[in-house]
Short mmCIF file of C-alpha atoms in Angstrom, two decimals:
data_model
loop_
_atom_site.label_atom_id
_atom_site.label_comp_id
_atom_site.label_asym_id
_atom_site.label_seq_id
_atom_site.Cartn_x
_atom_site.Cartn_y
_atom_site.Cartn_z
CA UNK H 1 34.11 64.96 90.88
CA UNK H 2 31.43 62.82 90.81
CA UNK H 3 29.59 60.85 87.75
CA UNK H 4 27.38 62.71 85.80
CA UNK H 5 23.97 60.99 86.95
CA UNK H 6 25.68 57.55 87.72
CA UNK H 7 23.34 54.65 89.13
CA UNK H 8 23.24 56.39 92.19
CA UNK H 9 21.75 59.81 91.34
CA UNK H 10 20.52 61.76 94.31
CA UNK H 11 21.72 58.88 96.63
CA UNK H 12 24.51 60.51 99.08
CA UNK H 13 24.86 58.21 101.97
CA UNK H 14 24.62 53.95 102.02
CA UNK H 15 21.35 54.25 103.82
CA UNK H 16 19.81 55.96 101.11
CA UNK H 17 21.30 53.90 98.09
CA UNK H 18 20.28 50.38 99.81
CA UNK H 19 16.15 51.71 100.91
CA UNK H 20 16.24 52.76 96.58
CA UNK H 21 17.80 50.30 95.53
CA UNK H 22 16.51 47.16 97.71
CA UNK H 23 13.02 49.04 97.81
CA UNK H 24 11.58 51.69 95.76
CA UNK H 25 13.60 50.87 92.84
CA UNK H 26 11.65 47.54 92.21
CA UNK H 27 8.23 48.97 93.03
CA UNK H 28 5.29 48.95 90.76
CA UNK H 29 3.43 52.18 89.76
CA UNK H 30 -0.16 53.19 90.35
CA UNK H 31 -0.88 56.37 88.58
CA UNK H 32 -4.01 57.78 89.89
CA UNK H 33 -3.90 60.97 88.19
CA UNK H 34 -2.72 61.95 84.45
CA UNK H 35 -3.24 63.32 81.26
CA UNK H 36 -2.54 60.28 79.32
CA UNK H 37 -5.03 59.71 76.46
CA UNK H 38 -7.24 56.84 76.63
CA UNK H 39 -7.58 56.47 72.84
CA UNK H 40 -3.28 56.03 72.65
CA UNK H 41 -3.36 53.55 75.62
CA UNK H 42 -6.01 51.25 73.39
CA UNK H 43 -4.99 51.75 70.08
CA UNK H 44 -1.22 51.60 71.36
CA UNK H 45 -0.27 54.52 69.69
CA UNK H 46 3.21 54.03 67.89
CA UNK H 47 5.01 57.65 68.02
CA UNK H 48 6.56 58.86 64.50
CA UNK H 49 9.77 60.42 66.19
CA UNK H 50 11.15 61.61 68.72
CA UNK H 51 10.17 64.58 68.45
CA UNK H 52 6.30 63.58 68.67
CA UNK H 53 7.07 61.56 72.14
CA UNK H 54 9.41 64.19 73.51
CA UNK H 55 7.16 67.58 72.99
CA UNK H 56 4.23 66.59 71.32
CA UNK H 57 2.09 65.95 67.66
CA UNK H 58 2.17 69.57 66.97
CA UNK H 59 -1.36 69.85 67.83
CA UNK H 60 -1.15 71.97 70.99
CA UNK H 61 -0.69 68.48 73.08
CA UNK H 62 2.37 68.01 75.01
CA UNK H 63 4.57 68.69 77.33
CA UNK H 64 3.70 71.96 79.19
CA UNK H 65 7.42 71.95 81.17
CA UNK H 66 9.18 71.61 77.91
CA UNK H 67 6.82 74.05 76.25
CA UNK H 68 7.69 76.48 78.52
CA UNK H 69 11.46 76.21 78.67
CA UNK H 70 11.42 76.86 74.91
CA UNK H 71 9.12 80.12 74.92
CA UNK H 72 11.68 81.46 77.80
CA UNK H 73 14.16 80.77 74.66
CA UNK H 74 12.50 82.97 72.55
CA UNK H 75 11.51 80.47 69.88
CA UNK H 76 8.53 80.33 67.24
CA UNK H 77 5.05 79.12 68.60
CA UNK H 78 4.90 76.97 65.72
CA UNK H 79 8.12 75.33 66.90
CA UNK H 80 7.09 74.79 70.16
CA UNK H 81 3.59 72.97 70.18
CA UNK H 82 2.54 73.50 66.47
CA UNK H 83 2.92 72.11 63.12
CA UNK H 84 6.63 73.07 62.51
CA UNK H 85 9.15 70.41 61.00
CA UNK H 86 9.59 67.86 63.52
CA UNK H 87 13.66 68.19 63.37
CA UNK H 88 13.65 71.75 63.69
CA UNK H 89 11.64 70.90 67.03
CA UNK H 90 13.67 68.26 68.25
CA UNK H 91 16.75 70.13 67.88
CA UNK H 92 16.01 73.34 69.23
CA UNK H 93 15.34 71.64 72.55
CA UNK H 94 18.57 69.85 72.53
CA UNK H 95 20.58 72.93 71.66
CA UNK H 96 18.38 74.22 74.37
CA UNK H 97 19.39 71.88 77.06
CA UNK H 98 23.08 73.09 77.89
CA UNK H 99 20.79 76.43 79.24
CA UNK H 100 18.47 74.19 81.82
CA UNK H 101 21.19 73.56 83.91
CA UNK H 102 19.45 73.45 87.46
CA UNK H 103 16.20 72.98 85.98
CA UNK H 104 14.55 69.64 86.44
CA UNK H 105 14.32 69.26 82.94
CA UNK H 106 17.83 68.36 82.91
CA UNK H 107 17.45 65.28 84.62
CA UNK H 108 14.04 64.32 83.49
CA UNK H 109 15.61 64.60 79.80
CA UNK H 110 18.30 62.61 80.34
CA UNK H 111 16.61 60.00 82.78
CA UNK H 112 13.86 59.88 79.80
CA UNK H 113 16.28 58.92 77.11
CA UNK H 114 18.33 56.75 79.32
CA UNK H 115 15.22 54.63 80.85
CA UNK H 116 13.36 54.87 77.52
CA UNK H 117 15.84 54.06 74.80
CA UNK H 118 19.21 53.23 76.78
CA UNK H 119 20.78 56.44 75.57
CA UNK H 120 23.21 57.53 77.40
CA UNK H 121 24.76 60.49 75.71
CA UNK H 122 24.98 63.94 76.87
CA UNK H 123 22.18 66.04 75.32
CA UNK H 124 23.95 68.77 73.30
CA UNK H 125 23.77 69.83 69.43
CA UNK H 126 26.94 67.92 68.87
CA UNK H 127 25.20 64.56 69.81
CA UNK H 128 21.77 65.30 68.25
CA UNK H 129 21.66 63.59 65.48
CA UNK H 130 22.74 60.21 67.34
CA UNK H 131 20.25 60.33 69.57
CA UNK H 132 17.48 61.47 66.90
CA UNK H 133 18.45 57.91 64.99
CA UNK H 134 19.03 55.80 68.27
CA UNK H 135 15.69 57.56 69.84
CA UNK H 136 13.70 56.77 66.09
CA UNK H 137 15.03 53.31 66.18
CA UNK H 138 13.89 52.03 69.20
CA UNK H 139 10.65 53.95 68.65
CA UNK H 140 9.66 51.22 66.00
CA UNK H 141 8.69 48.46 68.49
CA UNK H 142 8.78 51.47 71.76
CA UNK H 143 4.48 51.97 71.66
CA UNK H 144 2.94 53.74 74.31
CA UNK H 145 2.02 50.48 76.08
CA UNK H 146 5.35 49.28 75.91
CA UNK H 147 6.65 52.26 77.13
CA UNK H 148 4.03 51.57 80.43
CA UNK H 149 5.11 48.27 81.09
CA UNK H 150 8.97 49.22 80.78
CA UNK H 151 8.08 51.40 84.20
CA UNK H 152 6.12 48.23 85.71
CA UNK H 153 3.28 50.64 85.29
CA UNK H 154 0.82 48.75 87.17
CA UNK H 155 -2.74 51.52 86.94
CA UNK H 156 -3.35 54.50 85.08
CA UNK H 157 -6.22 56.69 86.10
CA UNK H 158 -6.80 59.25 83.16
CA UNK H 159 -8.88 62.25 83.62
CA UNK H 160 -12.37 62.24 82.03
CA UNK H 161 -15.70 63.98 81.91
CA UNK H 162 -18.71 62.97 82.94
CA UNK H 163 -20.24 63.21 79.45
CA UNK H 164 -17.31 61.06 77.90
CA UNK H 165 -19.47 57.75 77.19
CA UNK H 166 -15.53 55.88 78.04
CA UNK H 167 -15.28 53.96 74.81
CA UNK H 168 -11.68 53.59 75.18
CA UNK H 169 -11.61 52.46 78.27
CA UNK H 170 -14.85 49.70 77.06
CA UNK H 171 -12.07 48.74 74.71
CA UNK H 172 -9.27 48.01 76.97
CA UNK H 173 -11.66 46.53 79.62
CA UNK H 174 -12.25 43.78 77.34
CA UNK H 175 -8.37 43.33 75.92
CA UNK H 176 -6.89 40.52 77.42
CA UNK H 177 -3.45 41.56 76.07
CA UNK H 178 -3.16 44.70 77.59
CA UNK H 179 -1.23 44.74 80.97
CA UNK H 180 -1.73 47.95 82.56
CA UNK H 181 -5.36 48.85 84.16
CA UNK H 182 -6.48 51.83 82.59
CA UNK H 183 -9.15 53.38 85.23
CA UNK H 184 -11.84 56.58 84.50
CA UNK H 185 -11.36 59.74 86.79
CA UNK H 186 -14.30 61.42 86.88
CA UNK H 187 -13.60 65.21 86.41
CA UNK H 188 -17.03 67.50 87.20
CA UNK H 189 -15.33 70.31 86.79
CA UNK H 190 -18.05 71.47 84.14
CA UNK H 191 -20.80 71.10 86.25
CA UNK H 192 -19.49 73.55 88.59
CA UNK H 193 -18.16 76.22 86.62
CA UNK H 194 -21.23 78.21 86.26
CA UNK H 195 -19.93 81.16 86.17
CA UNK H 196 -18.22 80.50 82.45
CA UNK H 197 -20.19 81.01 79.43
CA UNK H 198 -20.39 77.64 77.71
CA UNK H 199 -21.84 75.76 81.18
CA UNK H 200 -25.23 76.20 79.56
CA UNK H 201 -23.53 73.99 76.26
CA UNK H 202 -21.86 71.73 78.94
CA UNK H 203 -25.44 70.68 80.43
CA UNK H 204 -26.92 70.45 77.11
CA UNK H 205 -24.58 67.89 76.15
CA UNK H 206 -25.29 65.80 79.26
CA UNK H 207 -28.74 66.29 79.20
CA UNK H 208 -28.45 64.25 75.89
CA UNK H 209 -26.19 61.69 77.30
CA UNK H 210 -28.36 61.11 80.36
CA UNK H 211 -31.51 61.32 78.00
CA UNK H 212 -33.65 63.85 79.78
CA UNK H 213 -34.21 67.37 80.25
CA UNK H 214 -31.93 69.23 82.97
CA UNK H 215 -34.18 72.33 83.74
CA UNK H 216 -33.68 72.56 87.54
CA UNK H 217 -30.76 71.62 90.23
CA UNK H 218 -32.31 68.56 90.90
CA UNK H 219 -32.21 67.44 87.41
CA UNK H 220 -28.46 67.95 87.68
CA UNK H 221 -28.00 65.81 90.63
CA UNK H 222 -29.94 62.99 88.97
CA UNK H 223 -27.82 63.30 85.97
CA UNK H 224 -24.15 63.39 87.95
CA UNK H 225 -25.31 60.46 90.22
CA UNK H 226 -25.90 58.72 87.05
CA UNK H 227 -23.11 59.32 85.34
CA UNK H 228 -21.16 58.43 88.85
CA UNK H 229 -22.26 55.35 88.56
CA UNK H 230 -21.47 54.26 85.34
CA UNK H 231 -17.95 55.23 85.80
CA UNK H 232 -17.93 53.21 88.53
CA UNK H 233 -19.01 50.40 86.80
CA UNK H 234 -16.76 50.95 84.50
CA UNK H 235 -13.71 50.51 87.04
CA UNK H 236 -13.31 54.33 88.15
CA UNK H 237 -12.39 54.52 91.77
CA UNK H 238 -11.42 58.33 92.42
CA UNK H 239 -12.48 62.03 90.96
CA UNK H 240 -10.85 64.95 90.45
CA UNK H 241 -11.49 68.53 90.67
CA UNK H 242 -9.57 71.78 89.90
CA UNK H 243 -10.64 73.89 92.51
CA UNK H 244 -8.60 77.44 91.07
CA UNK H 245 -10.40 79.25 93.55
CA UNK H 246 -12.14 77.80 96.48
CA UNK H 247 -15.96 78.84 96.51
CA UNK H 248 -18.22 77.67 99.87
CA UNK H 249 -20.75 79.03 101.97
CA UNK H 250 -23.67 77.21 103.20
CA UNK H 251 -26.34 76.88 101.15
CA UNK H 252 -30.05 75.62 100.32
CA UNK H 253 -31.28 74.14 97.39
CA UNK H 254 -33.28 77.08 96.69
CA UNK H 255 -30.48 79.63 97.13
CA UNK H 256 -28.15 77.24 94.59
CA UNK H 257 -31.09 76.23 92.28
CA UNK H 258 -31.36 79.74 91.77
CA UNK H 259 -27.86 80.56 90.85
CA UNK H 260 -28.43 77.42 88.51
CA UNK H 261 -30.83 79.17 86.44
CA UNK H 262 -29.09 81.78 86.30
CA UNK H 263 -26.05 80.28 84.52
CA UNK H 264 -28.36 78.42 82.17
CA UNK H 265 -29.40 81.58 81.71
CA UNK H 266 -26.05 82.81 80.97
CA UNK H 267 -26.62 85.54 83.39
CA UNK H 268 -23.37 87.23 85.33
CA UNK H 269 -23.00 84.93 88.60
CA UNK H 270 -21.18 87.14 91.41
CA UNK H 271 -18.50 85.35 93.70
CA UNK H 272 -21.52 85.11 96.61
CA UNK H 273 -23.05 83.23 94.22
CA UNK H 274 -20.54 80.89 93.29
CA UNK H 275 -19.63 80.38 96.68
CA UNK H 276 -23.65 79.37 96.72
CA UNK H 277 -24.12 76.90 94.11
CA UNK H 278 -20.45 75.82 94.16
CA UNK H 279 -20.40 74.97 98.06
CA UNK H 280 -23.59 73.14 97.59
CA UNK H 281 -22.76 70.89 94.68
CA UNK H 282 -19.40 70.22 96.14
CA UNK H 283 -21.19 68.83 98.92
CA UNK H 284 -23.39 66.92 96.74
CA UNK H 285 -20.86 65.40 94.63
CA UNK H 286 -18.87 64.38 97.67
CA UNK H 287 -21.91 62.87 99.16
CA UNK H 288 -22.24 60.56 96.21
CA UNK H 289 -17.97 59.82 95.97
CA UNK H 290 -18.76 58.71 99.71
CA UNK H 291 -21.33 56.20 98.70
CA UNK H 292 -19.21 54.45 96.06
CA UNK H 293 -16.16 54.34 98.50
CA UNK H 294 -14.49 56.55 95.90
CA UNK H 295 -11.62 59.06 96.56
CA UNK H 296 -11.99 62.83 95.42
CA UNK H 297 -9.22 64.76 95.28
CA UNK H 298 -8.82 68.80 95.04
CA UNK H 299 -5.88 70.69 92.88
CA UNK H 300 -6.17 74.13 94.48
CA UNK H 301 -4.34 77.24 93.54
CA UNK H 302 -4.14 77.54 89.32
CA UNK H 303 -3.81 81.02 87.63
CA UNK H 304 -5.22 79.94 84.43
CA UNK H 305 -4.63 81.68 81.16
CA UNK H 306 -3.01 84.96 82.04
CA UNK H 307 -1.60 85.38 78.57
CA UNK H 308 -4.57 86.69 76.41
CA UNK H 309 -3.00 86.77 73.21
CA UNK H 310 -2.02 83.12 73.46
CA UNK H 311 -5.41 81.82 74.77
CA UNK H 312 -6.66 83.78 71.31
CA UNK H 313 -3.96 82.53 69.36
CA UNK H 314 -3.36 78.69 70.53
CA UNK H 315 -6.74 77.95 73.57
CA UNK H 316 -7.05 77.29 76.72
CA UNK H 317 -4.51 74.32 78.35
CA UNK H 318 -0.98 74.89 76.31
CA UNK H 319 1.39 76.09 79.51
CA UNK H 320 -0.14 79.22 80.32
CA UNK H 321 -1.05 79.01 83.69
CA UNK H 322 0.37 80.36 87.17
CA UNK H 323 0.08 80.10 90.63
CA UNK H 324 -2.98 81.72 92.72
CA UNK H 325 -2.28 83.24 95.81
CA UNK H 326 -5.60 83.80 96.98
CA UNK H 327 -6.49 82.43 100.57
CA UNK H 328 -8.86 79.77 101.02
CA UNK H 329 -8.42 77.85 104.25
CA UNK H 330 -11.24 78.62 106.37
CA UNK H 331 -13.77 77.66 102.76
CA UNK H 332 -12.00 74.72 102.65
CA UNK H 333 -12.39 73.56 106.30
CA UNK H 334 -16.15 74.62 106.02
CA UNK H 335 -16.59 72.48 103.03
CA UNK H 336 -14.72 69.64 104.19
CA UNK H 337 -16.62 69.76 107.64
CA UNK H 338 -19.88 70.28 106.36
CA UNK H 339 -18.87 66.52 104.44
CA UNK H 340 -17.48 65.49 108.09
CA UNK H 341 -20.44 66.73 110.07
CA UNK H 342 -22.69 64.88 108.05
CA UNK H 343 -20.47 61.51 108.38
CA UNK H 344 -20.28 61.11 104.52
CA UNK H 345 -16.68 62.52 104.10
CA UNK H 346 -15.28 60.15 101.58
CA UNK H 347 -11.53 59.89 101.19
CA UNK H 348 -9.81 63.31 99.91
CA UNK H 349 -6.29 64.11 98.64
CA UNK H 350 -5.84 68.01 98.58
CA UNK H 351 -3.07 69.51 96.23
CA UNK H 352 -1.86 73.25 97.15
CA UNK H 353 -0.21 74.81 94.07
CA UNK H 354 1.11 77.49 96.13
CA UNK H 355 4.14 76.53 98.31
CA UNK H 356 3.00 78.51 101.12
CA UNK H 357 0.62 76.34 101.78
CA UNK H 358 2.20 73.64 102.29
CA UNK H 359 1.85 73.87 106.22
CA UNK H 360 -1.74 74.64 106.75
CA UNK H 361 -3.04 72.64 104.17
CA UNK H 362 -1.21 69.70 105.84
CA UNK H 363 -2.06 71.03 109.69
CA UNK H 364 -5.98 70.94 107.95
CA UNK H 365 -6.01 67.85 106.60
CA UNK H 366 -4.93 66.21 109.91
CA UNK H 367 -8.56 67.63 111.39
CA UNK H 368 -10.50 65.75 109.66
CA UNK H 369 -9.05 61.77 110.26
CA UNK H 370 -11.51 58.72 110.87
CA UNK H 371 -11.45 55.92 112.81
CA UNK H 372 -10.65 52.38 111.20
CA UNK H 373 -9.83 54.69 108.14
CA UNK H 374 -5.44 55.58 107.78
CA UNK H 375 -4.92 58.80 106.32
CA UNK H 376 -8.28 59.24 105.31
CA UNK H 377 -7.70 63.19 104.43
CA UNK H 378 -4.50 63.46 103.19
CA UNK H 379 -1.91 65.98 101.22
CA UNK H 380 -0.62 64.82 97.79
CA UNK H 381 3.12 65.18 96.87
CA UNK H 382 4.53 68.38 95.42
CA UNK H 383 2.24 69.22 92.03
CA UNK H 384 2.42 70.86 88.72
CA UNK H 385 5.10 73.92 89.19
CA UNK H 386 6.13 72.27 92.53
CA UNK H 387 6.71 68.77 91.63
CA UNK H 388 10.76 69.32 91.21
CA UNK H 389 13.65 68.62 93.06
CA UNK H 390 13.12 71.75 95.81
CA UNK H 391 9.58 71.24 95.62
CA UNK H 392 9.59 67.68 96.91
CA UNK H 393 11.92 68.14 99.35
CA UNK H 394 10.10 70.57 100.77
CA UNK H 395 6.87 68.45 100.67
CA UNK H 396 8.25 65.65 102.04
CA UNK H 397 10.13 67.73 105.03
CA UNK H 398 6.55 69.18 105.85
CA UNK H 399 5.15 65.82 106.12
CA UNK H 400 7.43 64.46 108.52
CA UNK H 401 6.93 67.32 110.50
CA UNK H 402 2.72 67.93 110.50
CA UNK H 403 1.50 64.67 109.55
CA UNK H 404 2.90 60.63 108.47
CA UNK H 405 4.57 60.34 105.38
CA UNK H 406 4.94 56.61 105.85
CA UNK H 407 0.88 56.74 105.30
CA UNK H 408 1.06 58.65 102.25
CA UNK H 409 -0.13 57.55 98.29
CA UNK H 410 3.38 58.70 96.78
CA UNK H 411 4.02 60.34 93.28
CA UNK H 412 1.41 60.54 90.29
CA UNK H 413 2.58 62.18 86.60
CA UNK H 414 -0.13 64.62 86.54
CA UNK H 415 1.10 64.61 82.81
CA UNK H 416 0.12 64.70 79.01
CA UNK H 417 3.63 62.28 78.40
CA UNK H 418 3.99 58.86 78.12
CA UNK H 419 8.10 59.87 78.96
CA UNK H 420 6.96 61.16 82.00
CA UNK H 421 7.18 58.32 84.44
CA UNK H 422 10.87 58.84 85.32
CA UNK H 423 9.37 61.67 87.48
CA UNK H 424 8.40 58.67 89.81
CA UNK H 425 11.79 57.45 89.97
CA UNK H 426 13.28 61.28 90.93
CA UNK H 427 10.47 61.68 93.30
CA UNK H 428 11.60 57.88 94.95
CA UNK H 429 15.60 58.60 94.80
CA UNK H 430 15.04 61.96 96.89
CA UNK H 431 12.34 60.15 99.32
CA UNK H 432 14.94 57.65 99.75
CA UNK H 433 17.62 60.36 100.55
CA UNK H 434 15.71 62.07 102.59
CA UNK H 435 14.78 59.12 104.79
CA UNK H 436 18.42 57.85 104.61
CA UNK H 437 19.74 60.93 106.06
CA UNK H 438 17.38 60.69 109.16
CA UNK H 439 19.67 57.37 110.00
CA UNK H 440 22.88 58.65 108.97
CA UNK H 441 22.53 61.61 111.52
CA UNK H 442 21.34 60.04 114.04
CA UNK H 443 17.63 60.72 114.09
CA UNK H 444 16.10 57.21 113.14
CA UNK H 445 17.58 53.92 114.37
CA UNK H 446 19.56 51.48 112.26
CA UNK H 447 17.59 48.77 113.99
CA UNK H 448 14.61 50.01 112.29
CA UNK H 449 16.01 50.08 108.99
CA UNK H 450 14.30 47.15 107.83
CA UNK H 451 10.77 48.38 108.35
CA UNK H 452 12.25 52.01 107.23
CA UNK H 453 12.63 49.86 103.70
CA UNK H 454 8.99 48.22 104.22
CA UNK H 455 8.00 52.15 104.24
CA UNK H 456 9.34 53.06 101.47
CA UNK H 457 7.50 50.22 99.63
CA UNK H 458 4.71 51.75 100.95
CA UNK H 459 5.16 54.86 100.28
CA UNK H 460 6.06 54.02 96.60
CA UNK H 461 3.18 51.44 96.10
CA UNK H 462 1.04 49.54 98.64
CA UNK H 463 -0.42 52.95 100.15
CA UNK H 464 -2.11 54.04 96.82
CA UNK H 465 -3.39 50.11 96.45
CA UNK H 466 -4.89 49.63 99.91
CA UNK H 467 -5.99 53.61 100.06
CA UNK H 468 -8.11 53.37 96.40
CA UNK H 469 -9.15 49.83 96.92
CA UNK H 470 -7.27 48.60 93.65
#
């Protein structure tokens, strides 16, 4: 029987154990898309307990994956993400843990508290309190920017709006002591929503950032391009969007300038319309990502919110979200040619939250590929609900077979955790099986195996540097 998790976890043949352990292992992380909180990064945020760093302040922040393990246990709310005790919290997700087995948050757990805190117990009620007063100890010199650099955390890219005036990130721009780059994302996603009923709110609070009056479309554009380039000069390289639903047809400025109005209006916008203003300012916004040699990337398929009573009870953003399964393929090409057509497609990374999309998302992205320019459209790895051990796999397998992994930008967190960035050690021991077993059958030659490790590097590190221009 083998180890429980021993140093080589995931590893099943030599090949795989000397490209993770010669290779990815000693790789540097650039993590171009999270949750992370600016203000924690510059402040260094020291955690109170375990508890706090594990599932959250009890403020509706945290961990969404551990949130939602919990609720299937049938616990309190308050014990979850609120304002319970904080040992009541901790242990009911270690009594909890025997009954994960096969979910990832069985390794994750154990990977955090081994990588974190050099804990190496089994997680159980019977070793609880030992790890509580191990975890707490090591917590008083364990800050959130030590627990970056003990990953060799090399860039963060946190997700931010265009009206956030980046104070935080002013901050750690000018600290000398702090080791990690801490990059803006530039999230728009308010600007587009116009369907929702505070967009008029949203543009009322950039209108005062910006410092004039947004009345038409083309007040808008001024305003984003603005606010594009101050992020930019503030060291922001990529931006992000959640597309739930993918809305594009061709359209004028008259035709979206219209719909514009109407959601300053607060007028109902139908799904023509969206498709209307939404197609058009994607196009916009893409035009100006192009310009600044940015990257924009494109999370597609979120069900957001489907509990009711829990949106009332605890907002928007707390683990309440599903998968889409609406089709969106031929939008997406349109939008992503009408970029193309007009030569001012800028580097794109599209997510598909939906596993059955893994295959034509991929087959899509390879249509739209640019001289002098590697992987200029590209597939991200395995996201959100899809970023475990099946869900990578899979990913990865799909690559090899409908475009290059070797030219892809490797994990990201996508998290709210500063635990989380054992994830990028899973996701490297299973792309380092994966690859191993094409040499152990017989499908990739031993004589290769030394650029097969220079891939892996890649993969892990050097692709993300070279592809954001870091």
């Amino acid at each position: 029987m083998k180890e429980f998790m021993d140093k080589d976890f995931l590893l099943t043949t030599e090949t795989a154990k000397k490209l993770y352990h010669e290779h990815a292992e000693k790789m540097p992380i650039i993590d171009y898309h999270c949750h992370l909180q600016p203000k924690e990064i510059a402040e260094d945020k020291k955690f109170r307990n375990l508890a706090e760093a594990w599932l959250g302040a009890g403020d509706r922040y945290g961990d969404h994956y551990k949130w939602r393990a919990l609720r299937a246990r049938g616990y309190n709310e308050d014990s979850i993400s609120g304002p319970d005790d904080d040992y009541k919290k901790y242990l009911q997700f270690v009594e909890s843990m025997p009954y994960f087995v096969g979910n990832p948050l069985y390794h994750w757990s154990h990977l955090e508290l081994r990588r974190y805190f050099d804990i190496y117990e089994i997680i159980n009620e019977k070793n609880a309190k030992v790890i509580w007063d191990k975890a707490n100890k090591k917590l008083e010199t364990l800050t959130a920017r030590e627990m970056l650099y003990k990953f060799n955390v090399d860039t963060v890219c946190t997700t931010d709006d265009p009206v956030d005036d980046l104070h935080w990130h002013k901050q750690m721009n000018a600290d000398k002591t702090l080791k990690v780059k801490v990059r803006p994302a530039f999230r728009p996603d308010k600007a587009i929503n116009v369907e929702l009923s505070w967009f008029k709110d949203w543009v009322l609070q950039l209108s005062k950032v910006v410092g004039f009056e947004i009345k038409e479309l083309k007040d808008l554009e001024k305003a984003l391009s603005l606010r594009i380039d101050f992020f930019h000069e503030m060291g922001s390289r990529l931006s992000d969007h959640a597309l739930d639903v993918v809305h594009f047809v061709p359209s004028t400025y008259d035709e979206a300038n219209k719909v514009f109005k109407k959601g300053m209006k607060g007028d109902a916008v139908s799904d023509l319309e969206q498709d209307q203003y939404k197609g058009y300012i994607m196009v916009f916004l893409g035009k100006e990502y192009f310009k600044h040699g940015w990257t924009q990337q494109y999370h597609i398929g979120a069900l957001r919110n489907n509990s009711k009573s829990m949106l009332k009870k605890i907002g928007p953003d707390t683990g309440f979200d599903a998968i889409e399964d609406q089709v969106y393929m031929e939008k997406l090409s349109a939008l992503l040619g009408a970029l193309d057509e007009a030569d001012m497609l800028p580097k794109t990374i599209l997510y598909n939250l939906n596993p059955r999309d893994n295959y034509p998302l991929m087959v899509l992205a390879g249509c739209f590929q640019k001289e002098g320019v590697q992987n200029r459209v590209q597939v991200g790895t395995a996201w959100w609900f899809l970023d475990q051990q099946e869900g990578m796999s899979t990913n990865m397998e799909h690559m090899m077979q409908v475009a290059l992994i070797a030219q892809t930008v490797g994990m990201l967190t996508d998290s709210r955790s500063f635990l989380a960035y054992p994830r990028h050690e899973y996701y490297r021991r299973i792309l380092c099986q994966k690859l191993g077993n094409l040499v152990e059958s017989g499908q990739y030659p031993v004589e290769e195996l030394d650029r097969l490790g220079q891939i892996v590097e890649d993969i892990c590190y050097n692709n993300a540097k070279k592809y954001f221009g870091f």
